[in-house]
């Protein structure tokens, strides 16, 4: 069983790591948004910035797949290629082709950046669930229960925090707030997916 200091240290450590993940996420997201608006201009509004990662990925994929380069590959029966293959093909044919492929190269870069952003968020949630499972019973159930049971689980976890830690003065209101922020991260992710 944890003693008071271990519990406090554990929560602080989890929250600090949460903030590190959030910093990386926000930095990459800022970079993505800045470059995405460059792509809007380069594409002459054919690409538009969407509100979610998933919608941006769909929009970028559509923009790339409708490019001259992808149409050329499709017309020549090159249907099974990776992003790396496409980048190499663009690199080789950039100087030979009369059309400007800068916007498509940027679109590929943005698509990969979204993958990186998703990976950071997924890793953060995995980390938070794993570490919080040391402090709270049943938190791992979030991975297997129906969404209509999330509110019950959330309420149960908040009650555990109150009874186990807050009522026994193992944590103060500040640490309780940290735990609530971590739980909100987890539940928002499971309810809505990537931001």
PDB file of C-alpha atoms in Angstrom:
ATOM      1  CA  UNK A   1       0.000   0.000   0.000  1.00  0.00           C
ATOM      2  CA  UNK A   2       1.107   3.535  -0.679  1.00  0.00           C
ATOM      3  CA  UNK A   3       1.963   5.973   2.050  1.00  0.00           C
ATOM      4  CA  UNK A   4       0.991   9.633   1.823  1.00  0.00           C
ATOM      5  CA  UNK A   5       4.254  10.799   0.259  1.00  0.00           C
ATOM      6  CA  UNK A   6       4.231   8.019  -2.335  1.00  0.00           C
ATOM      7  CA  UNK A   7       0.708   8.918  -3.384  1.00  0.00           C
ATOM      8  CA  UNK A   8       1.550  12.608  -3.651  1.00  0.00           C
ATOM      9  CA  UNK A   9       4.725  11.850  -5.599  1.00  0.00           C
ATOM     10  CA  UNK A  10       2.891   9.450  -7.904  1.00  0.00           C
ATOM     11  CA  UNK A  11       0.198  12.000  -8.755  1.00  0.00           C
ATOM     12  CA  UNK A  12       2.753  14.771  -9.281  1.00  0.00           C
ATOM     13  CA  UNK A  13       4.828  12.545 -11.521  1.00  0.00           C
ATOM     14  CA  UNK A  14       1.824  11.548 -13.639  1.00  0.00           C
ATOM     15  CA  UNK A  15       0.651  15.144 -13.908  1.00  0.00           C
ATOM     16  CA  UNK A  16       4.126  16.403 -14.828  1.00  0.00           C
ATOM     17  CA  UNK A  17       4.394  13.787 -17.577  1.00  0.00           C
ATOM     18  CA  UNK A  18       0.869  14.745 -18.760  1.00  0.00           C
ATOM     19  CA  UNK A  19       2.090  18.336 -19.083  1.00  0.00           C
ATOM     20  CA  UNK A  20       5.157  17.186 -21.048  1.00  0.00           C
ATOM     21  CA  UNK A  21       2.923  15.297 -23.480  1.00  0.00           C
ATOM     22  CA  UNK A  22       0.631  18.325 -23.746  1.00  0.00           C
ATOM     23  CA  UNK A  23       3.599  20.592 -24.521  1.00  0.00           C
ATOM     24  CA  UNK A  24       4.783  18.317 -27.344  1.00  0.00           C
ATOM     25  CA  UNK A  25       1.230  18.014 -28.638  1.00  0.00           C
ATOM     26  CA  UNK A  26       0.620  21.772 -28.588  1.00  0.00           C
ATOM     27  CA  UNK A  27       3.947  22.529 -30.255  1.00  0.00           C
ATOM     28  CA  UNK A  28       3.269  20.077 -33.086  1.00  0.00           C
ATOM     29  CA  UNK A  29      -0.312  21.279 -33.412  1.00  0.00           C
ATOM     30  CA  UNK A  30       0.837  24.899 -33.687  1.00  0.00           C
ATOM     31  CA  UNK A  31       3.327  23.874 -36.381  1.00  0.00           C
ATOM     32  CA  UNK A  32       0.623  21.895 -38.179  1.00  0.00           C
ATOM     33  CA  UNK A  33      -1.882  24.759 -38.138  1.00  0.00           C
ATOM     34  CA  UNK A  34       0.695  27.272 -39.363  1.00  0.00           C
ATOM     35  CA  UNK A  35       1.726  25.050 -42.261  1.00  0.00           C
ATOM     36  CA  UNK A  36      -1.864  23.986 -42.983  1.00  0.00           C
ATOM     37  CA  UNK A  37      -2.788  27.602 -43.705  1.00  0.00           C
ATOM     38  CA  UNK A  38       0.241  27.802 -46.007  1.00  0.00           C
ATOM     39  CA  UNK A  39      -1.202  24.800 -47.846  1.00  0.00           C
ATOM     40  CA  UNK A  40      -4.579  26.525 -48.126  1.00  0.00           C
ATOM     41  CA  UNK A  41      -2.806  29.338 -49.997  1.00  0.00           C
ATOM     42  CA  UNK A  42      -0.556  27.060 -52.071  1.00  0.00           C
ATOM     43  CA  UNK A  43      -3.509  24.885 -53.083  1.00  0.00           C
ATOM     44  CA  UNK A  44      -5.588  27.953 -53.942  1.00  0.00           C
ATOM     45  CA  UNK A  45      -8.220  26.865 -51.400  1.00  0.00           C
ATOM     46  CA  UNK A  46      -8.504  23.273 -52.692  1.00  0.00           C
ATOM     47  CA  UNK A  47      -7.391  22.165 -49.239  1.00  0.00           C
ATOM     48  CA  UNK A  48      -9.226  23.600 -46.235  1.00  0.00           C
ATOM     49  CA  UNK A  49      -8.253  23.243 -42.579  1.00  0.00           C
ATOM     50  CA  UNK A  50     -10.752  21.038 -40.738  1.00  0.00           C
ATOM     51  CA  UNK A  51     -11.714  20.934 -37.052  1.00  0.00           C
ATOM     52  CA  UNK A  52     -10.392  17.471 -36.141  1.00  0.00           C
ATOM     53  CA  UNK A  53      -7.323  15.376 -36.830  1.00  0.00           C
ATOM     54  CA  UNK A  54      -9.423  12.728 -38.547  1.00  0.00           C
ATOM     55  CA  UNK A  55     -11.146  15.209 -40.865  1.00  0.00           C
ATOM     56  CA  UNK A  56      -7.820  16.871 -41.701  1.00  0.00           C
ATOM     57  CA  UNK A  57      -6.335  13.485 -42.566  1.00  0.00           C
ATOM     58  CA  UNK A  58      -9.272  12.695 -44.842  1.00  0.00           C
ATOM     59  CA  UNK A  59      -9.009  16.107 -46.493  1.00  0.00           C
ATOM     60  CA  UNK A  60      -5.230  15.823 -46.974  1.00  0.00           C
ATOM     61  CA  UNK A  61      -5.513  12.280 -48.336  1.00  0.00           C
ATOM     62  CA  UNK A  62      -8.177  13.422 -50.801  1.00  0.00           C
ATOM     63  CA  UNK A  63      -6.069  16.401 -51.869  1.00  0.00           C
ATOM     64  CA  UNK A  64      -2.981  14.211 -52.416  1.00  0.00           C
ATOM     65  CA  UNK A  65      -4.798  11.360 -54.162  1.00  0.00           C
ATOM     66  CA  UNK A  66      -6.364  13.793 -56.628  1.00  0.00           C
ATOM     67  CA  UNK A  67      -2.969  15.252 -57.585  1.00  0.00           C
ATOM     68  CA  UNK A  68      -1.490  14.927 -61.058  1.00  0.00           C
ATOM     69  CA  UNK A  69       1.197  12.675 -59.642  1.00  0.00           C
ATOM     70  CA  UNK A  70      -1.228  10.221 -58.023  1.00  0.00           C
ATOM     71  CA  UNK A  71      -3.441  10.256 -61.108  1.00  0.00           C
ATOM     72  CA  UNK A  72      -0.380   9.482 -63.234  1.00  0.00           C
ATOM     73  CA  UNK A  73       0.534   6.595 -60.932  1.00  0.00           C
ATOM     74  CA  UNK A  74      -3.057   5.301 -61.011  1.00  0.00           C
ATOM     75  CA  UNK A  75      -3.195   5.543 -64.818  1.00  0.00           C
ATOM     76  CA  UNK A  76       0.010   3.495 -65.003  1.00  0.00           C
ATOM     77  CA  UNK A  77      -1.304   0.830 -62.604  1.00  0.00           C
ATOM     78  CA  UNK A  78       0.867   1.852 -59.644  1.00  0.00           C
ATOM     79  CA  UNK A  79      -1.831   1.464 -57.027  1.00  0.00           C
ATOM     80  CA  UNK A  80       0.018   0.034 -54.070  1.00  0.00           C
ATOM     81  CA  UNK A  81       2.559   2.531 -52.773  1.00  0.00           C
ATOM     82  CA  UNK A  82       3.447   3.976 -49.402  1.00  0.00           C
ATOM     83  CA  UNK A  83       3.848   7.602 -48.384  1.00  0.00           C
ATOM     84  CA  UNK A  84       7.615   7.059 -48.545  1.00  0.00           C
ATOM     85  CA  UNK A  85       7.300   5.715 -52.107  1.00  0.00           C
ATOM     86  CA  UNK A  86       5.219   8.733 -53.091  1.00  0.00           C
ATOM     87  CA  UNK A  87       7.732  11.141 -51.534  1.00  0.00           C
ATOM     88  CA  UNK A  88      10.570   9.446 -53.439  1.00  0.00           C
ATOM     89  CA  UNK A  89       8.609   9.595 -56.670  1.00  0.00           C
ATOM     90  CA  UNK A  90       7.903  13.295 -56.115  1.00  0.00           C
ATOM     91  CA  UNK A  91      11.573  13.944 -55.396  1.00  0.00           C
ATOM     92  CA  UNK A  92      12.707  12.167 -58.568  1.00  0.00           C
ATOM     93  CA  UNK A  93      10.168  13.869 -60.785  1.00  0.00           C
ATOM     94  CA  UNK A  94      10.111  17.312 -59.220  1.00  0.00           C
ATOM     95  CA  UNK A  95      12.473  18.828 -61.764  1.00  0.00           C
ATOM     96  CA  UNK A  96      11.167  16.860 -64.757  1.00  0.00           C
ATOM     97  CA  UNK A  97       7.527  17.707 -64.181  1.00  0.00           C
ATOM     98  CA  UNK A  98       6.193  21.047 -65.318  1.00  0.00           C
ATOM     99  CA  UNK A  99       3.532  21.208 -62.601  1.00  0.00           C
ATOM    100  CA  UNK A 100       4.397  22.517 -59.157  1.00  0.00           C
ATOM    101  CA  UNK A 101       4.399  19.765 -56.570  1.00  0.00           C
ATOM    102  CA  UNK A 102       5.373  21.892 -53.565  1.00  0.00           C
ATOM    103  CA  UNK A 103       1.821  21.891 -52.261  1.00  0.00           C
ATOM    104  CA  UNK A 104       1.623  18.081 -52.459  1.00  0.00           C
ATOM    105  CA  UNK A 105       4.936  17.683 -50.674  1.00  0.00           C
ATOM    106  CA  UNK A 106       3.624  19.990 -47.943  1.00  0.00           C
ATOM    107  CA  UNK A 107       0.374  17.996 -47.794  1.00  0.00           C
ATOM    108  CA  UNK A 108       2.363  14.784 -47.241  1.00  0.00           C
ATOM    109  CA  UNK A 109       4.406  16.493 -44.536  1.00  0.00           C
ATOM    110  CA  UNK A 110       1.212  17.647 -42.829  1.00  0.00           C
ATOM    111  CA  UNK A 111      -0.320  14.175 -43.058  1.00  0.00           C
ATOM    112  CA  UNK A 112       2.746  12.708 -41.348  1.00  0.00           C
ATOM    113  CA  UNK A 113       2.657  15.459 -38.718  1.00  0.00           C
ATOM    114  CA  UNK A 114      -0.939  14.491 -37.904  1.00  0.00           C
ATOM    115  CA  UNK A 115       0.187  10.896 -37.440  1.00  0.00           C
ATOM    116  CA  UNK A 116       2.862  12.113 -35.027  1.00  0.00           C
ATOM    117  CA  UNK A 117       0.300  14.230 -33.145  1.00  0.00           C
ATOM    118  CA  UNK A 118      -2.030  11.227 -32.860  1.00  0.00           C
ATOM    119  CA  UNK A 119       0.828   9.040 -31.607  1.00  0.00           C
ATOM    120  CA  UNK A 120       1.655  11.563 -28.882  1.00  0.00           C
ATOM    121  CA  UNK A 121      -1.955  11.747 -27.747  1.00  0.00           C
ATOM    122  CA  UNK A 122      -2.363   7.953 -27.842  1.00  0.00           C
ATOM    123  CA  UNK A 123       0.856   7.492 -25.842  1.00  0.00           C
ATOM    124  CA  UNK A 124      -0.266  10.068 -23.282  1.00  0.00           C
ATOM    125  CA  UNK A 125      -3.573   8.304 -22.704  1.00  0.00           C
ATOM    126  CA  UNK A 126      -1.905   4.882 -22.468  1.00  0.00           C
ATOM    127  CA  UNK A 127       0.536   6.328 -19.948  1.00  0.00           C
ATOM    128  CA  UNK A 128      -2.201   8.003 -17.885  1.00  0.00           C
ATOM    129  CA  UNK A 129      -4.393   4.889 -17.762  1.00  0.00           C
ATOM    130  CA  UNK A 130      -1.450   2.672 -16.889  1.00  0.00           C
ATOM    131  CA  UNK A 131      -0.152   4.922 -14.118  1.00  0.00           C
ATOM    132  CA  UNK A 132      -3.584   5.755 -12.689  1.00  0.00           C
ATOM    133  CA  UNK A 133      -4.356   2.034 -12.450  1.00  0.00           C
ATOM    134  CA  UNK A 134      -1.828   1.970  -9.590  1.00  0.00           C
ATOM    135  CA  UNK A 135      -4.034   4.407  -7.683  1.00  0.00           C
ATOM    136  CA  UNK A 136      -7.587   3.657  -8.783  1.00  0.00           C
ATOM    137  CA  UNK A 137      -9.478   0.391  -9.141  1.00  0.00           C
ATOM    138  CA  UNK A 138     -11.316  -0.339 -12.388  1.00  0.00           C
ATOM    139  CA  UNK A 139      -9.817   2.468 -14.481  1.00  0.00           C
ATOM    140  CA  UNK A 140      -8.659  -0.130 -17.019  1.00  0.00           C
ATOM    141  CA  UNK A 141     -12.339  -0.992 -17.584  1.00  0.00           C
ATOM    142  CA  UNK A 142     -12.607   2.094 -19.775  1.00  0.00           C
ATOM    143  CA  UNK A 143     -10.941   0.121 -22.552  1.00  0.00           C
ATOM    144  CA  UNK A 144     -13.673  -2.532 -22.612  1.00  0.00           C
ATOM    145  CA  UNK A 145     -16.982  -1.086 -21.405  1.00  0.00           C
ATOM    146  CA  UNK A 146     -19.728   0.471 -23.503  1.00  0.00           C
ATOM    147  CA  UNK A 147     -19.748   4.242 -23.845  1.00  0.00           C
ATOM    148  CA  UNK A 148     -23.065   4.453 -22.023  1.00  0.00           C
ATOM    149  CA  UNK A 149     -21.264   3.155 -18.898  1.00  0.00           C
ATOM    150  CA  UNK A 150     -18.517   5.813 -18.978  1.00  0.00           C
ATOM    151  CA  UNK A 151     -20.376   8.219 -16.710  1.00  0.00           C
ATOM    152  CA  UNK A 152     -20.831   5.501 -14.063  1.00  0.00           C
ATOM    153  CA  UNK A 153     -17.145   4.605 -14.215  1.00  0.00           C
ATOM    154  CA  UNK A 154     -16.133   8.267 -14.087  1.00  0.00           C
ATOM    155  CA  UNK A 155     -18.322   8.856 -11.022  1.00  0.00           C
ATOM    156  CA  UNK A 156     -16.933   5.704  -9.385  1.00  0.00           C
ATOM    157  CA  UNK A 157     -13.348   6.864  -9.945  1.00  0.00           C
ATOM    158  CA  UNK A 158     -14.074  10.336  -8.540  1.00  0.00           C
ATOM    159  CA  UNK A 159     -15.672   8.698  -5.507  1.00  0.00           C
ATOM    160  CA  UNK A 160     -12.588   6.514  -5.050  1.00  0.00           C
ATOM    161  CA  UNK A 161     -10.361   9.590  -5.116  1.00  0.00           C
ATOM    162  CA  UNK A 162     -12.550  11.286  -2.550  1.00  0.00           C
ATOM    163  CA  UNK A 163     -12.868   8.318  -0.164  1.00  0.00           C
ATOM    164  CA  UNK A 164      -9.349   6.865  -0.486  1.00  0.00           C
ATOM    165  CA  UNK A 165      -7.281   9.999  -0.749  1.00  0.00           C
ATOM    166  CA  UNK A 166      -9.088  13.290  -0.188  1.00  0.00           C
ATOM    167  CA  UNK A 167     -11.122  12.303   2.897  1.00  0.00           C
ATOM    168  CA  UNK A 168      -8.020  10.723   4.467  1.00  0.00           C
ATOM    169  CA  UNK A 169      -5.927  13.827   3.766  1.00  0.00           C
ATOM    170  CA  UNK A 170      -3.547  11.866   1.560  1.00  0.00           C
ATOM    171  CA  UNK A 171      -3.998  14.558  -1.084  1.00  0.00           C
ATOM    172  CA  UNK A 172      -5.038  18.187  -1.021  1.00  0.00           C
ATOM    173  CA  UNK A 173      -7.365  20.046  -3.381  1.00  0.00           C
ATOM    174  CA  UNK A 174      -4.521  20.887  -5.762  1.00  0.00           C
ATOM    175  CA  UNK A 175      -3.598  17.211  -6.219  1.00  0.00           C
ATOM    176  CA  UNK A 176      -7.267  16.309  -6.466  1.00  0.00           C
ATOM    177  CA  UNK A 177      -7.560  18.832  -9.288  1.00  0.00           C
ATOM    178  CA  UNK A 178      -4.597  17.171 -11.035  1.00  0.00           C
ATOM    179  CA  UNK A 179      -6.287  13.779 -10.768  1.00  0.00           C
ATOM    180  CA  UNK A 180      -9.525  15.206 -12.182  1.00  0.00           C
ATOM    181  CA  UNK A 181      -7.617  16.741 -15.120  1.00  0.00           C
ATOM    182  CA  UNK A 182      -5.964  13.384 -15.837  1.00  0.00           C
ATOM    183  CA  UNK A 183      -9.289  11.558 -15.640  1.00  0.00           C
ATOM    184  CA  UNK A 184     -10.867  14.158 -17.934  1.00  0.00           C
ATOM    185  CA  UNK A 185      -8.086  13.570 -20.473  1.00  0.00           C
ATOM    186  CA  UNK A 186      -8.753   9.845 -20.411  1.00  0.00           C
ATOM    187  CA  UNK A 187     -12.534  10.041 -20.622  1.00  0.00           C
ATOM    188  CA  UNK A 188     -12.572  12.716 -23.323  1.00  0.00           C
ATOM    189  CA  UNK A 189     -10.241  10.580 -25.404  1.00  0.00           C
ATOM    190  CA  UNK A 190     -12.392   7.477 -25.046  1.00  0.00           C
ATOM    191  CA  UNK A 191     -15.601   9.410 -25.679  1.00  0.00           C
ATOM    192  CA  UNK A 192     -14.482  11.538 -28.629  1.00  0.00           C
ATOM    193  CA  UNK A 193     -11.231  10.063 -29.959  1.00  0.00           C
ATOM    194  CA  UNK A 194      -8.290  12.262 -30.913  1.00  0.00           C
ATOM    195  CA  UNK A 195      -8.790  15.986 -30.456  1.00  0.00           C
TER     196      UNK A 195
END
